Amino acid sequence: MDSGPADPAFRADVLAGLAAPVPAVPARWLYDRRGSELFEEITQLPEYYPTRTETALLERRAGDIAALVGEGEAVVEFGSGSSAKTPILLRAVAPAAYVPIDISGDFLRESAEGLGAEFPSLAVFPVEADFMRPLALPEQIAGLPRLGFFPGSTIGNLVARTAVDLLRAMKETLGDGARLLIGMDRIKPVEVLLAAYDDPGGVTARFNLNLLNRINAELDGDAPVDAFRHRAIWNDEMSRIEMHLEATRDLAFAVSGRPFSFAKGATIHTENSHKYGHRDSRLMLRAAGWGVVAEWTDEREWFSILLAEAELPRFAP
Ligand code: AVJ
């Protein structure tokens, strides 16, 4: 992954993104092997509440979820299921099959191996694909009822328009009668959010700055990593945390032979993490054809897990 020929999509996104009027690089490029390791480290920080809160919620509500979902489903996870959450769900709902979908074959194989130890008799059918578009599920699960699983508030990376596209693609992938169990991070006091995305130990900063290391290594760049700093800001209008890389002085560099310059204080926007109010999550799901059946949240209402059902097409008044 870190060696071999550069991903042409990565190059195209970086060259176009750095040249844009508001410089930005799509967040998915943060998650190479090193980035995924650093994100894993983030999830263990005391300041980073989402993973801990969602995992505890899932543990506590596993019985309620299982009662609504029933046994014998095909659980289709969007993402490779490297987290601790997947076994909690699988233990609770006793599915007939598990289908992890991920664009990285490496991550898929690793998570399948990890689960094999705890669920030796579970039928696992990994799919190496980009789940942003509708895709064909393995024929082995034909006829099984489907439960989509999309934890982690990963949906929060996407602006509403793209998030709705994804939710609609998931509905098409899963088919009629499907349900979706999705984690969504809630709006909460700004101090809590800022601490979670700008930890004092600087792990999130390293995660963000790793994008520049990756650009330099894979796209023949010479961006001065030390001259950028991590910034996390709350954009209230857009209801999201934004991560940026800010130039701490006037600087210039090249990527794949193309020159770029940034004035002191200028930023590269690298990630969004949208936060949702009680009605926001419902509206977004409904816009994509999903009706919310149940919602579980913690005492502080910091994180929600929602169970949604694919709505049947019908005439609206
Ligand atoms: C992986 C998108 C859920 O938004 O909380 C965490 C990413 N970035 N700290 C999040 C992230 C910096 C994370 N998601």
Short mmCIF file of N, CA and C in Angstrom, two decimals, residues 1-2 21 37 39 61 86 88 136 145 149 158 164 181 191 223 228 233 272 294 302:
data_model
loop_
_atom_site.label_atom_id
_atom_site.label_comp_id
_atom_site.label_asym_id
_atom_site.label_seq_id
_atom_site.Cartn_x
_atom_site.Cartn_y
_atom_site.Cartn_z
N MET A 1 0.83 -1.21 0.00
CA MET A 1 0.00 0.00 0.00
C MET A 1 0.87 1.26 0.00
N ASP A 2 1.93 1.28 0.81
CA ASP A 2 2.79 2.46 0.83
C ASP A 2 3.87 2.39 -0.24
N PRO A 21 -9.87 26.92 -5.35
CA PRO A 21 -9.97 28.21 -4.65
C PRO A 21 -9.98 28.04 -3.13
N GLU A 37 -3.66 3.51 11.47
CA GLU A 37 -3.06 3.23 12.78
C GLU A 37 -3.23 4.43 13.71
N PHE A 39 -5.51 6.75 13.47
CA PHE A 39 -6.92 6.89 13.84
C PHE A 39 -7.26 5.92 14.97
N ARG A 61 -27.20 -1.99 24.48
CA ARG A 61 -28.46 -2.13 23.73
C ARG A 61 -28.50 -3.34 22.82
N THR A 86 -18.01 -4.74 15.75
CA THR A 86 -18.54 -5.82 14.92
C THR A 86 -18.84 -7.09 15.73
N ILE A 88 -19.56 -7.40 18.80
CA ILE A 88 -20.69 -7.17 19.71
C ILE A 88 -22.00 -7.40 18.95
N ALA A 136 -23.31 -5.39 -6.29
CA ALA A 136 -23.99 -6.69 -6.20
C ALA A 136 -23.44 -7.45 -5.00
N PRO A 145 -32.62 -12.17 4.63
CA PRO A 145 -32.93 -10.79 5.01
C PRO A 145 -31.63 -10.05 5.33
N PHE A 149 -24.79 -2.43 8.32
CA PHE A 149 -24.15 -1.94 9.56
C PHE A 149 -23.12 -0.90 9.16
N LEU A 158 -19.04 12.97 5.39
CA LEU A 158 -19.61 13.42 4.12
C LEU A 158 -20.53 14.61 4.29
N VAL A 164 -26.37 11.60 1.58
CA VAL A 164 -27.65 11.08 1.08
C VAL A 164 -27.41 10.16 -0.13
N LEU A 181 -28.37 -0.36 10.47
CA LEU A 181 -27.99 0.07 11.81
C LEU A 181 -26.81 1.02 11.65
N GLU A 191 -16.62 22.86 23.44
CA GLU A 191 -15.34 22.53 24.11
C GLU A 191 -15.06 21.03 24.03
N ALA A 223 6.52 18.97 0.16
CA ALA A 223 5.82 19.88 1.07
C ALA A 223 6.55 19.90 2.41
N PHE A 228 3.58 23.25 8.54
CA PHE A 228 2.12 23.20 8.64
C PHE A 228 1.73 22.83 10.06
N ILE A 233 -11.59 23.21 13.83
CA ILE A 233 -12.52 24.30 14.12
C ILE A 233 -13.95 23.78 14.08
N ASN A 272 -14.05 16.65 7.30
CA ASN A 272 -15.23 17.14 8.00
C ASN A 272 -15.75 16.03 8.90
N ALA A 294 -35.96 2.84 15.35
CA ALA A 294 -35.55 2.99 16.75
C ALA A 294 -34.26 3.79 16.81
N TRP A 302 -24.73 12.04 23.52
CA TRP A 302 -23.53 12.41 22.75
C TRP A 302 -23.40 11.61 21.46
#
